[in-house]
Amino acid sequence: MSSFFPDVPKLHNFFHDPTMFHEVFLSFRGQDTRSSFTSHLYASLRNAGIDVFKDDHGLPRGDNISSSLIQAIEGSQISVIVLSVNYAGSQWCLKELVKIMECHRTTGQIVLPVFYGVDPSEVRHQTGEFGKVFRNLLDKISNEENEDNFVNLNLGIDCGYSLFKYQLFQNQLRQVASLAGFVVLNYRNESEAIKDIVENVTRLLDKTDLFIANNPVGVESRVQDMIQVLEKDSQQSNDVLLLGVWGMGGVGKTTIAKAIYNKIGRNFDGRSFVANIREVWEENASQVNLQEKLLFDIFKEMTTKIQSIENGKIILKDKLCHRRVLIVLDDVNTLDQLNALCGSHKWFGLGSRIIITTRDRHILRCNRVNEVYEMKNMDESESVELFSWHAFKQASPAKDFAEISRNVVEYSGGLPLALEVLGSYLFDRGLIEWHSVLEKLKIIPNDQVQKKLKISYDGLNDYTEKEIFLDIACFFIGMDRNDVILVLNGSRLFAEIGISILVERSLVTVDDKNKLGMHDLLRDMGREIIREKSPEEPEARCRLWFHDDVLDVLSNQSVRTSYT
């Protein structure tokens, strides 16, 4: 069947035009509710911060629906249809209904019917006063057809016989009456009904932003950098774009991804932030829950029960391929996780943006993503400000603490996690305590930072990779990669692949001179793994790196013949 309406630009072609996109489209019969219920509903939605299109601001009336109105319907996330007694007496309203239900079927637009002064069964079966008004309209259409001997309701095509229109309108009324909605049968429950509708719409629109930080230092500049990547070639191409965000633990990948989600998420047909995937995947036996969460976030309904991961892949692909979505997959650490939630570009509608945060660059290889954004540590200025907000509740250090604050900031190495944790720990402590903490950190890392960074170490594949990491942390920082490989291969540690994996996991770096490097806090984390196995007996440790420990062990001739 040909389209019931003339061709207009599709949603994804004008999505960035704010005049074409609305959160809610209101369909209503003006003579019934414009100055009463619909007016109050419109005001309540607007007061809740919801962008509403209400067609009483100068669009031409008559039998023909303008292309602007069609675009407004297509460009809305939710349509609220106020089905009053005389609604079905207007061709204009019925043609709006046809277009809305078409969008409901083809793009998954959410439709909320409001049965105002009519029972849903009257709409479903066209009975009562509602049915009488509907039949009167059809009689009028039939009479016009008999007079002209042809049918053309200015719908963009020849529609054929009045029987076609009768069946079409009747079918749309049946369908909308079968949807869950709101029944407002008398004026006494209008205010409560409006409150319920606004709460429902707010929930469906996912108006609640994700919490970023009380003091988001350095966030905005990094968000703008990533948005430039996400909008790359957007003028020429509306392709699906996958962006990998890679960096060590605690560097702020999740924080920046949340900020992006909040900033641009409402420009899409739907959005989903799937958090802590690594942790949920390991702890949750029913991994299909992640797939179901993604579906619920986008479609706001749980009508489909996923039976298995493989079944979920098929469902996600089928349902998402027509949707322009923003999806953030946070803390992905295996290909199984990525494949279960983002099999390929073909899963998503044109213009979709998928952001994947990970500590493992290998996951982002082989053209799995279009771009990789490497998270950088904070510079000195950003580090001092972030630390100060947590340590002093202001943007710069207190006067007497300026020098020691710089020492703590230097120790943190620009890692936001460490700056926040140490700043909060030192808040409201005296200068003597600050010096004590800094001396202690040289030997024993902060426990909160240690646990966060150790996740990457624990995720290594086997003992050879862990041994290589510990050896580098204790002995080989700053040495030539090739020389270290020769040494480690003497212990059958397969260092070529091992060092490559450590680089991919953001645990080790190799500079342009082929020298091995490591963030100071990762170095301390590795050394603490060794120390904590025998904190009181250095001779029982598998590696020694402090000069005093080495001298003490050798002078006491207490070296063991084997180590654990």
PDB file of C-alpha atoms in Angstrom, residues 15 51 121 140 246 249 418 421 452 550 560:
ATOM      1  CA  PHE A  15      17.462  15.500  13.978  1.00  0.00           C
ATOM      2  CA  ASP A  51       9.255  19.916  25.269  1.00  0.00           C
ATOM      3  CA  SER A 121     -14.639   0.299  24.874  1.00  0.00           C
ATOM      4  CA  LYS A 140     -20.312  13.143   5.241  1.00  0.00           C
ATOM      5  CA  TRP A 246      40.553   3.624  26.669  1.00  0.00           C
ATOM      6  CA  GLY A 249      41.625   2.469  36.029  1.00  0.00           C
ATOM      7  CA  ALA A 418      43.806   9.228  43.706  1.00  0.00           C
ATOM      8  CA  VAL A 421      40.426   9.706  47.540  1.00  0.00           C
ATOM      9  CA  LYS A 452      40.624   0.054  42.148  1.00  0.00           C
ATOM     10  CA  VAL A 550      67.943  -5.745  50.681  1.00  0.00           C
ATOM     11  CA  ARG A 560      65.507 -18.235  51.895  1.00  0.00           C
TER      12      ARG A 560
END
